[in-house]
PDB file of N, CA, C and O and ligand atoms in Angstrom:
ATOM      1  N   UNK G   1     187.952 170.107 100.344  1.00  0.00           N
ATOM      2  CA  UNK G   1     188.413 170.115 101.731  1.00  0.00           C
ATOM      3  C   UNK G   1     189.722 170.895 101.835  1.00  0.00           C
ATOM      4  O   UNK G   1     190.610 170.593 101.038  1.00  0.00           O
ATOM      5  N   UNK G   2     189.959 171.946 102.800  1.00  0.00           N
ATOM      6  CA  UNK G   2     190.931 172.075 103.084  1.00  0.00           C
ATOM      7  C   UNK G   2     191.806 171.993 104.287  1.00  0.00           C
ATOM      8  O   UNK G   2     191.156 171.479 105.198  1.00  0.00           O
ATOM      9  N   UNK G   3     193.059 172.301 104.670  1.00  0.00           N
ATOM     10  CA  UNK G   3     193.353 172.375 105.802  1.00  0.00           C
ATOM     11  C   UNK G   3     194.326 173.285 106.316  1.00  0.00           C
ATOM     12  O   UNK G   3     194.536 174.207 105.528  1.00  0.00           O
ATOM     13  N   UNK G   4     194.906 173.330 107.236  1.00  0.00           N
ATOM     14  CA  UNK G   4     195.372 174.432 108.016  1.00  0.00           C
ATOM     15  C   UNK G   4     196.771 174.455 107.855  1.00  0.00           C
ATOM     16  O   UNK G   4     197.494 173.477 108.047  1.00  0.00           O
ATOM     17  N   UNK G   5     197.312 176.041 107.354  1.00  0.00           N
ATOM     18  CA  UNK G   5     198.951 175.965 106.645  1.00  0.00           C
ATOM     19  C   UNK G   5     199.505 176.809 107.262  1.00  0.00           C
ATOM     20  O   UNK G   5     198.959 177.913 107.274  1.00  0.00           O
ATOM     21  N   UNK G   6     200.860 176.624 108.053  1.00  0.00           N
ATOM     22  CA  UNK G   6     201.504 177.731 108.577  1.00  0.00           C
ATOM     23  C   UNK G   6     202.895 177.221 108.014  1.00  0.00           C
ATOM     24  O   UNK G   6     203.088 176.079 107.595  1.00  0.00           O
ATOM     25  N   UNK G   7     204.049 178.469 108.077  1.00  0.00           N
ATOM     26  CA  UNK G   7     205.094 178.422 107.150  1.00  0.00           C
ATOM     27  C   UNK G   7     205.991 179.326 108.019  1.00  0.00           C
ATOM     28  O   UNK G   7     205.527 180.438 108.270  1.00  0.00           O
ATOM     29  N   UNK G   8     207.488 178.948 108.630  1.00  0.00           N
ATOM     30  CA  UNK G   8     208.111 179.397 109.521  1.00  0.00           C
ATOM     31  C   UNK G   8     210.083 179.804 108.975  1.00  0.00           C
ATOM     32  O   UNK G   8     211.113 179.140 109.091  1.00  0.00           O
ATOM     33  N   UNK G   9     209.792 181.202 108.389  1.00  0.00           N
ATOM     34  CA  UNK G   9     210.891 181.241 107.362  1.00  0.00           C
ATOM     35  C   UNK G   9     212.117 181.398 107.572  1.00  0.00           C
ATOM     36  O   UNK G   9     213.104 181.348 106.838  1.00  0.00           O
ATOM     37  N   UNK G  10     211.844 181.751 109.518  1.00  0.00           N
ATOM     38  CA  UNK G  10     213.163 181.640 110.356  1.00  0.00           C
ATOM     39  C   UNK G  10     213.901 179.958 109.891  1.00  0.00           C
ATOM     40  O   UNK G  10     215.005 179.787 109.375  1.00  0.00           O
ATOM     41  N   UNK G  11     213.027 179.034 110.217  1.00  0.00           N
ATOM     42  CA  UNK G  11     213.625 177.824 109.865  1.00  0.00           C
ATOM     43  C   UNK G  11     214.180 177.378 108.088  1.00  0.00           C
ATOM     44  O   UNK G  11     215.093 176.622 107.757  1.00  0.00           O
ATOM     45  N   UNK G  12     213.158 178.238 107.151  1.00  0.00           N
ATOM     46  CA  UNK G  12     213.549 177.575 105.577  1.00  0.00           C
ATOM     47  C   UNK G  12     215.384 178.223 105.866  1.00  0.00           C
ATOM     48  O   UNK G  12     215.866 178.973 106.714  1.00  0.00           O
ATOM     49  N   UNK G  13     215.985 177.449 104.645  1.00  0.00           N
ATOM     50  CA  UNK G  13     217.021 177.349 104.081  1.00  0.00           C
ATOM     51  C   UNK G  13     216.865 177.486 102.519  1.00  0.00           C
ATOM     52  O   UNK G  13     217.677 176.791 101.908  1.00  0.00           O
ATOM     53  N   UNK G  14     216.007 178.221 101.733  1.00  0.00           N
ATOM     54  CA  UNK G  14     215.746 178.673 100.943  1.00  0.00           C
ATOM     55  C   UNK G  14     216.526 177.587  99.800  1.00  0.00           C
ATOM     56  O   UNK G  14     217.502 177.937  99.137  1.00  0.00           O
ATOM     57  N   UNK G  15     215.931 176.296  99.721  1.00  0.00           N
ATOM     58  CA  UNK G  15     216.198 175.209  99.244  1.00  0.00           C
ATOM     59  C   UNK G  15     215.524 175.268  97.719  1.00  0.00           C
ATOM     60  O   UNK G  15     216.077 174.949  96.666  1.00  0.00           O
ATOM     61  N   UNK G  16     214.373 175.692  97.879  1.00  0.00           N
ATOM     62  CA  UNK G  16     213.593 176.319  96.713  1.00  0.00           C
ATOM     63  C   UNK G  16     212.318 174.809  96.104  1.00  0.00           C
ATOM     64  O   UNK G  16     211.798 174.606  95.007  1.00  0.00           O
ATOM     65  N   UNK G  17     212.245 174.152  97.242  1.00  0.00           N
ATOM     66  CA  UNK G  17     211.743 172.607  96.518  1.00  0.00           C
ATOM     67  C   UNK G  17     210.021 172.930  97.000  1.00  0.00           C
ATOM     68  O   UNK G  17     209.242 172.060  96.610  1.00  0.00           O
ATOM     69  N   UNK G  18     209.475 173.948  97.700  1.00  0.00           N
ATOM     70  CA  UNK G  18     207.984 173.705  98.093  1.00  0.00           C
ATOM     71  C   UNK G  18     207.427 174.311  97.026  1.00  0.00           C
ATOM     72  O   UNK G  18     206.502 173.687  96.506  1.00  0.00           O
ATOM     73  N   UNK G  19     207.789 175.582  96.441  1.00  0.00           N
ATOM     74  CA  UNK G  19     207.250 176.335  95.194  1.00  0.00           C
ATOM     75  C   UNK G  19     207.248 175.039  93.972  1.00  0.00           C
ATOM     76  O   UNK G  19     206.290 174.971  93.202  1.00  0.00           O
ATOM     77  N   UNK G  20     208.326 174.099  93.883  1.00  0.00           N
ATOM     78  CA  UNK G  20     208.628 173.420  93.121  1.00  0.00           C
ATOM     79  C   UNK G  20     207.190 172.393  92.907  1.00  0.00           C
ATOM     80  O   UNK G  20     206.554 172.208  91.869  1.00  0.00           O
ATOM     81  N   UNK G  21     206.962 171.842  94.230  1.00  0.00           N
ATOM     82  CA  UNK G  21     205.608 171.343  94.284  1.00  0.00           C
ATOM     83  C   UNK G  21     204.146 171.702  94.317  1.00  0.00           C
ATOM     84  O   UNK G  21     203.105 171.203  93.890  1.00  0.00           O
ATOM     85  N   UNK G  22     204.593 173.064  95.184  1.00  0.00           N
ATOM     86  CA  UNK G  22     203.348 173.443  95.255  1.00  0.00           C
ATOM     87  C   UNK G  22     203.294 175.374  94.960  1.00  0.00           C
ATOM     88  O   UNK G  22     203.135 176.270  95.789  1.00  0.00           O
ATOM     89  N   UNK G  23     203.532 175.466  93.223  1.00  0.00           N
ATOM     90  CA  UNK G  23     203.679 176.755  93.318  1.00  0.00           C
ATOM     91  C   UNK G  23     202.433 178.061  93.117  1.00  0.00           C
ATOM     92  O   UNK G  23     202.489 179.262  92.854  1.00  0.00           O
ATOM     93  N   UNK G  24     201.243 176.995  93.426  1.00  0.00           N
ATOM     94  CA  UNK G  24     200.285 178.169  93.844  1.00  0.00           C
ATOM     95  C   UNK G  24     199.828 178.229  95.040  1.00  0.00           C
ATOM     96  O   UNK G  24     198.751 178.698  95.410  1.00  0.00           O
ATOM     97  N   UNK G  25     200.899 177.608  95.837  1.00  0.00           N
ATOM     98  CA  UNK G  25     201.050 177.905  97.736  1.00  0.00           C
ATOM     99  C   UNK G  25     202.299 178.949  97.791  1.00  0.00           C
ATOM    100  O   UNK G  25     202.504 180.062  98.275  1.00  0.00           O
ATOM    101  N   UNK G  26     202.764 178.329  97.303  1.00  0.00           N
ATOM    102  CA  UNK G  26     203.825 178.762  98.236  1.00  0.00           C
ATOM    103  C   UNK G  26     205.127 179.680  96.990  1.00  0.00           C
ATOM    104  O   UNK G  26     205.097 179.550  95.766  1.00  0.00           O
ATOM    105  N   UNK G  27     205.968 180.401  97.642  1.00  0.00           N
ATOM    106  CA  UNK G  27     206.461 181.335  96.945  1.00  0.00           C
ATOM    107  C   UNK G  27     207.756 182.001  97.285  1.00  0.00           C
ATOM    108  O   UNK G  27     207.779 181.895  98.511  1.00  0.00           O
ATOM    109  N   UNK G  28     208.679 182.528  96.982  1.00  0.00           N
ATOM    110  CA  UNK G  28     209.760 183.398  97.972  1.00  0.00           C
ATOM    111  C   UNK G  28     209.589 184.533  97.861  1.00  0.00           C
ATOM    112  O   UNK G  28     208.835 185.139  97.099  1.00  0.00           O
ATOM    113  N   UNK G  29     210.521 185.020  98.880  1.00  0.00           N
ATOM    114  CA  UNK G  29     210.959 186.595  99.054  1.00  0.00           C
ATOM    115  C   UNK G  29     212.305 186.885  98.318  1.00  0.00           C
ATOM    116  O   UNK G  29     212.681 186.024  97.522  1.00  0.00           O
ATOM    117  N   UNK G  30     213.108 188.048  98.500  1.00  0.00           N
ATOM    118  CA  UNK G  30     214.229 188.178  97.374  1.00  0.00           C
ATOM    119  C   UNK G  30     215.385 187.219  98.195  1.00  0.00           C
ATOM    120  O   UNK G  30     216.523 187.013  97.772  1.00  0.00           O
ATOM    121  N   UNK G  31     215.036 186.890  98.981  1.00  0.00           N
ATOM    122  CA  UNK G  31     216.341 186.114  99.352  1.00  0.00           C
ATOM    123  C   UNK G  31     215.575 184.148  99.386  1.00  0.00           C
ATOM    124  O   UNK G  31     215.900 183.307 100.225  1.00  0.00           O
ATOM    125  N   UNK G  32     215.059 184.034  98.793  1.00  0.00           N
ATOM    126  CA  UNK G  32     214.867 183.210  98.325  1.00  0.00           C
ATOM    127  C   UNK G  32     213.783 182.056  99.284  1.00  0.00           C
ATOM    128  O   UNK G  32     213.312 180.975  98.928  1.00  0.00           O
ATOM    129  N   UNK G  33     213.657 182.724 100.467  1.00  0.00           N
ATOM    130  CA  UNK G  33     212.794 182.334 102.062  1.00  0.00           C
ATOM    131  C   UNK G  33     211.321 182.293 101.345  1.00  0.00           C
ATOM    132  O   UNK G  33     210.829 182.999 100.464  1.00  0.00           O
ATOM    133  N   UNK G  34     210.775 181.070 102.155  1.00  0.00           N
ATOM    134  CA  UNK G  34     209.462 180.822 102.198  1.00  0.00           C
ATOM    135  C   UNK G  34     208.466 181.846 102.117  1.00  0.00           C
ATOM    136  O   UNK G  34     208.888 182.932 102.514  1.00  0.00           O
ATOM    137  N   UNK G  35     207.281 181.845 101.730  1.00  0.00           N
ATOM    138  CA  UNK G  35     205.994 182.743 102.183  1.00  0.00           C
ATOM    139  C   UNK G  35     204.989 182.664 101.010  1.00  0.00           C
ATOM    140  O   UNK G  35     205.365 182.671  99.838  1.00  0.00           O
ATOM    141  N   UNK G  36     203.372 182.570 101.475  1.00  0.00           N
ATOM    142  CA  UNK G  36     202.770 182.092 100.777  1.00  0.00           C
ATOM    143  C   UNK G  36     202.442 183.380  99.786  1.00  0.00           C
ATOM    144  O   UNK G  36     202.286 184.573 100.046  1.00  0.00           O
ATOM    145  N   UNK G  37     202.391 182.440  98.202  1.00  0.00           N
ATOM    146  CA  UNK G  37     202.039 183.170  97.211  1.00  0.00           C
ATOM    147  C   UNK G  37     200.580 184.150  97.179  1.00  0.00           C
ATOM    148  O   UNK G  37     200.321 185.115  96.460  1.00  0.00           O
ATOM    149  N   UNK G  38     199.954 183.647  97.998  1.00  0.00           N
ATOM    150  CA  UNK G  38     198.653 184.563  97.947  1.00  0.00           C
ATOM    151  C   UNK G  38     198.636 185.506  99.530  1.00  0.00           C
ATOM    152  O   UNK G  38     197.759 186.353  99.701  1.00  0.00           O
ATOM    153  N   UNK G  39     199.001 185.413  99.901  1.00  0.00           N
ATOM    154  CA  UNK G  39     198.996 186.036 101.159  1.00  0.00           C
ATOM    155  C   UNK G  39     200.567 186.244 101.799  1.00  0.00           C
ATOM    156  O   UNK G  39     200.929 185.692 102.838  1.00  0.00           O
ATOM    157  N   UNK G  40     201.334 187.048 101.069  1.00  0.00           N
ATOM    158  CA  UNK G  40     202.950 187.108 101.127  1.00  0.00           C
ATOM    159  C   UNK G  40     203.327 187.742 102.726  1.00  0.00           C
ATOM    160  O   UNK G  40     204.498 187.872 103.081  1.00  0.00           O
ATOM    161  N   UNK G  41     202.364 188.046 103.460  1.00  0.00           N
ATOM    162  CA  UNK G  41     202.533 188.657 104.888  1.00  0.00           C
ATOM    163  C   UNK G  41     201.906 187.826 106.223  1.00  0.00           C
ATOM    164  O   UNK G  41     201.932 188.102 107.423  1.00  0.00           O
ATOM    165  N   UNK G  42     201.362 186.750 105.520  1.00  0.00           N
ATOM    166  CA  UNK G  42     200.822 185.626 106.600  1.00  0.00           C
ATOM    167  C   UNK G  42     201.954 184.698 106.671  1.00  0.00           C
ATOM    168  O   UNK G  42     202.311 184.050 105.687  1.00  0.00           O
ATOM    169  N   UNK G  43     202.413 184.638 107.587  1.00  0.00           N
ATOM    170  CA  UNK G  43     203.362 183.445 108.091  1.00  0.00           C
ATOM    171  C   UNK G  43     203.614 183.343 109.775  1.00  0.00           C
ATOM    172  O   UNK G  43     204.225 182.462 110.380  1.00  0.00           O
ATOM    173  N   UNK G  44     203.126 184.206 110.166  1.00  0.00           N
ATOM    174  CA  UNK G  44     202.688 184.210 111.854  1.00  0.00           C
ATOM    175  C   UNK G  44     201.420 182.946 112.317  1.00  0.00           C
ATOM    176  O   UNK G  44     201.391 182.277 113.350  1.00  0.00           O
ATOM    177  N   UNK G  45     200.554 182.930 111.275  1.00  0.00           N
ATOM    178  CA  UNK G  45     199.084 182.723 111.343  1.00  0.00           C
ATOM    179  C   UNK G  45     198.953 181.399 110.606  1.00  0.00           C
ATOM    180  O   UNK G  45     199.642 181.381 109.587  1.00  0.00           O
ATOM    181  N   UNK G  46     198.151 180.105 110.871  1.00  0.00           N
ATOM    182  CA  UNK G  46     197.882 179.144 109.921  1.00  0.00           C
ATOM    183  C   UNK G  46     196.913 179.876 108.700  1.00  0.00           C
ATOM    184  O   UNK G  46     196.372 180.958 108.925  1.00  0.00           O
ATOM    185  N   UNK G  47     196.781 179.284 107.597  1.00  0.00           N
ATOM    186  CA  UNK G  47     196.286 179.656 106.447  1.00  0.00           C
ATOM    187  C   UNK G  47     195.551 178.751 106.031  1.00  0.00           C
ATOM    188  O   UNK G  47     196.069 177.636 105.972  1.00  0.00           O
ATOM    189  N   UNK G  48     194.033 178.900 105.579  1.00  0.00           N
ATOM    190  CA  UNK G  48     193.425 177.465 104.778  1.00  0.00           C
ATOM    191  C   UNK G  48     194.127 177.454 103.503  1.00  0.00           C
ATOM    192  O   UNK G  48     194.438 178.470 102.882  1.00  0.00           O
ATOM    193  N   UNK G  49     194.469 175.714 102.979  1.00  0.00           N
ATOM    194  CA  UNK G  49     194.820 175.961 101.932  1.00  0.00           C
ATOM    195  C   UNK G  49     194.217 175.061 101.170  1.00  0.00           C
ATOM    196  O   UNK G  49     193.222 175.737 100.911  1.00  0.00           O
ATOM    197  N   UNK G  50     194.044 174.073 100.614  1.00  0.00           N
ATOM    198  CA  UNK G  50     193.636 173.025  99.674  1.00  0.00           C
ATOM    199  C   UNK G  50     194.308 171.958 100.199  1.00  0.00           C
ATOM    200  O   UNK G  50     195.389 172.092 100.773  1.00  0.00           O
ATOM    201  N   UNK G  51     193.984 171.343 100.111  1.00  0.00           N
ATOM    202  CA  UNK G  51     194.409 169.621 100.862  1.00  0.00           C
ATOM    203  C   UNK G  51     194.694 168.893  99.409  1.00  0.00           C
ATOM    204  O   UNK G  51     193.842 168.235  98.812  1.00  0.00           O
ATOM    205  N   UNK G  52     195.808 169.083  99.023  1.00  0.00           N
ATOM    206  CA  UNK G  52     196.390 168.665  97.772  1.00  0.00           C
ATOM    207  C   UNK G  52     197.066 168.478  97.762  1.00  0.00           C
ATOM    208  O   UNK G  52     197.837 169.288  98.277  1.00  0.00           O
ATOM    209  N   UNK G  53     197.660 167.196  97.177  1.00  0.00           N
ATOM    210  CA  UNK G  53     199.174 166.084  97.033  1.00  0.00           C
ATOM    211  C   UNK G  53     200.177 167.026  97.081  1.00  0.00           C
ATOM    212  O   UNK G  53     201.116 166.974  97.875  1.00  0.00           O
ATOM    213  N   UNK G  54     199.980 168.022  96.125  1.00  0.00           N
ATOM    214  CA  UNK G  54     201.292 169.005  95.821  1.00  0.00           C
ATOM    215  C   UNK G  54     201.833 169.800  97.334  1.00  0.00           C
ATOM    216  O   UNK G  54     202.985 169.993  97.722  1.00  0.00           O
ATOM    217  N   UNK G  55     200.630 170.128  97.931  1.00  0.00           N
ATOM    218  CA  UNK G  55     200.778 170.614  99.455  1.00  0.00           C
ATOM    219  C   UNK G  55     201.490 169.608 100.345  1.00  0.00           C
ATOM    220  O   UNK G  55     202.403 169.947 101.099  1.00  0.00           O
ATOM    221  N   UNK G  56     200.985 168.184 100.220  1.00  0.00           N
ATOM    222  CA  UNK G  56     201.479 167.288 101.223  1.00  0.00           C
ATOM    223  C   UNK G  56     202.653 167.091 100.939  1.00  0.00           C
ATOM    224  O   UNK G  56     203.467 166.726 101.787  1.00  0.00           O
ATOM    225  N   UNK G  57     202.957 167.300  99.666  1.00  0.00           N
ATOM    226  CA  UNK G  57     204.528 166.569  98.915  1.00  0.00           C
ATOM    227  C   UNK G  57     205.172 167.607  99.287  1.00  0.00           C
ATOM    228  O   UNK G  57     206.280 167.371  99.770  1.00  0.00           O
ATOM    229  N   UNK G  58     204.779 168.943  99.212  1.00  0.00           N
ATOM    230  CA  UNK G  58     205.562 170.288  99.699  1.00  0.00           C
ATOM    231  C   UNK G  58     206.195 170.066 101.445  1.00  0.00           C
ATOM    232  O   UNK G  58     207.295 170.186 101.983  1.00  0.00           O
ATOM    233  N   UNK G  59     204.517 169.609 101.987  1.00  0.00           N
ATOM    234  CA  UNK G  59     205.317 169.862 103.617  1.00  0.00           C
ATOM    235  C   UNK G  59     206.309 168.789 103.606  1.00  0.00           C
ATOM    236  O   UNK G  59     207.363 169.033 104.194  1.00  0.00           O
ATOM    237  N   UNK G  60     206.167 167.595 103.025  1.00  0.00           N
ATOM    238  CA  UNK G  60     206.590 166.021 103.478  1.00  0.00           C
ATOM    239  C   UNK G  60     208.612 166.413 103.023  1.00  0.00           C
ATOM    240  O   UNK G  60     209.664 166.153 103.607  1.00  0.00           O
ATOM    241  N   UNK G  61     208.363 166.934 102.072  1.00  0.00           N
ATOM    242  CA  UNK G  61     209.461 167.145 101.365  1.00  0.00           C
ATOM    243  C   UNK G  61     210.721 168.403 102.215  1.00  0.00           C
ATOM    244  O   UNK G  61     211.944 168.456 102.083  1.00  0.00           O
ATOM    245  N   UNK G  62     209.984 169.091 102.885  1.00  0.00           N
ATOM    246  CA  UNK G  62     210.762 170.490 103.225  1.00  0.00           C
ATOM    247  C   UNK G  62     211.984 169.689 104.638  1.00  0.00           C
ATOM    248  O   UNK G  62     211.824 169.125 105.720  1.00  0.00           O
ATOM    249  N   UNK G  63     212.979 170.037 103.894  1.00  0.00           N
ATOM    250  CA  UNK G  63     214.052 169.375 105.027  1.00  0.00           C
ATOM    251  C   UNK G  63     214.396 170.043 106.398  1.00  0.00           C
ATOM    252  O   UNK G  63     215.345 169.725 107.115  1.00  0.00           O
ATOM    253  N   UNK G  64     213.088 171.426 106.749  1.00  0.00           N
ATOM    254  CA  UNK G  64     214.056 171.549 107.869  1.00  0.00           C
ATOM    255  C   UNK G  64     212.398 171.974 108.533  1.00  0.00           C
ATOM    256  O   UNK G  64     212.351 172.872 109.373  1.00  0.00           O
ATOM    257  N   UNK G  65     210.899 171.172 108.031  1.00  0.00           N
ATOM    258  CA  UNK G  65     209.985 171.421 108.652  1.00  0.00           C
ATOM    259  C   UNK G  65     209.600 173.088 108.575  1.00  0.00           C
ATOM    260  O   UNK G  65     208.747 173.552 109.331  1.00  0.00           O
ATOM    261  N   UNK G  66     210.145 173.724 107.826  1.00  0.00           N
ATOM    262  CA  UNK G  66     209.123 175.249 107.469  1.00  0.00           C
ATOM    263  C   UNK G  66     207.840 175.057 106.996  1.00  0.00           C
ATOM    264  O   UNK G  66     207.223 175.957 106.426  1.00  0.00           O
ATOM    265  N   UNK G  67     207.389 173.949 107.189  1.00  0.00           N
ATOM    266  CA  UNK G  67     205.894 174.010 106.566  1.00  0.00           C
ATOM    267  C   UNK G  67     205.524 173.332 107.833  1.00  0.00           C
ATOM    268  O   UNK G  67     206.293 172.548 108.389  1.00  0.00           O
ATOM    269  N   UNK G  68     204.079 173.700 108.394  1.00  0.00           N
ATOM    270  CA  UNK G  68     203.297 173.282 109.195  1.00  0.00           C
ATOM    271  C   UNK G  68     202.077 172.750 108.196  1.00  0.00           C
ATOM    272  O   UNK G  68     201.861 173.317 107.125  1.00  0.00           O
ATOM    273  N   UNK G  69     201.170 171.415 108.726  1.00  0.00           N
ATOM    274  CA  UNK G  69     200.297 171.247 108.165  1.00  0.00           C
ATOM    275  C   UNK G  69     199.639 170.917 109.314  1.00  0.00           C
ATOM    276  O   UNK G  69     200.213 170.277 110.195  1.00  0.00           O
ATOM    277  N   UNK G  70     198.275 171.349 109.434  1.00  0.00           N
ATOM    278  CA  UNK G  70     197.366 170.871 110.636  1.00  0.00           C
ATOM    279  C   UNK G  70     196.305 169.970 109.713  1.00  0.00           C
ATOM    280  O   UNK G  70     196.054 170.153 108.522  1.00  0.00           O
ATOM    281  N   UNK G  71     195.742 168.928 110.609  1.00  0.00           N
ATOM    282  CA  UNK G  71     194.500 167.671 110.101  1.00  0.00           C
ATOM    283  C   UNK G  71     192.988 168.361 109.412  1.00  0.00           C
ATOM    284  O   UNK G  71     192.084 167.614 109.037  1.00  0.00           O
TER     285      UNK G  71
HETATM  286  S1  LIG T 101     211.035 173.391 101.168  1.00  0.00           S
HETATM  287 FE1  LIG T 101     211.325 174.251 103.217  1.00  0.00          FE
HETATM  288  S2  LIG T 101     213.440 174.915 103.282  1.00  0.00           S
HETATM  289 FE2  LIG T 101     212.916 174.612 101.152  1.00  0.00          FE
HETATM  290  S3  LIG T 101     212.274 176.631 100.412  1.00  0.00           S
HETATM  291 FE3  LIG T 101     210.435 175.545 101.087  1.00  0.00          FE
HETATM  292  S4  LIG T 101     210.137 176.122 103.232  1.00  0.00           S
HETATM  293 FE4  LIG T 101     212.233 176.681 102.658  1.00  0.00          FE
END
């Protein structure tokens, strides 16, 4: 099952903790900002991703909500 991932890098603070959980989602740029590891130019757009702890612990965890997760 998966579900629906959007990632908003205006908001990260390049904290570095979603790669930490979930680092075959998610990934940075050189300044250290959000964006997904497989698709480094989607962040306008939700993304299917895997409906996996590491994902939920990623969004649950991100302190300023740069991760969207849809049901
Ligand atoms: S957890 Fe949130 S604030 Fe931290 S790097 Fe990831 S998206 Fe940015």
């Amino acid at each position: 099952m998966s579900r629906l991932c959007k990632i908003v890098p205006e908001r990260c603070i390049a904290c570095g903790l979603c790669a930490l959980y979930a680092p075959e989602v998610f990934d940075y740029d050189d300044n250290g900002v959000v964006l997904f590891s497989q698709e480094p130019k989607a962040y306008q757009q939700f993304i299917a991703v895997k409906d996996q702890e590491d994902v939920i612990k990623a969004y649950k965890r991100c302190p300023v909500r740069a991760i969207l997760l849809e049901k």
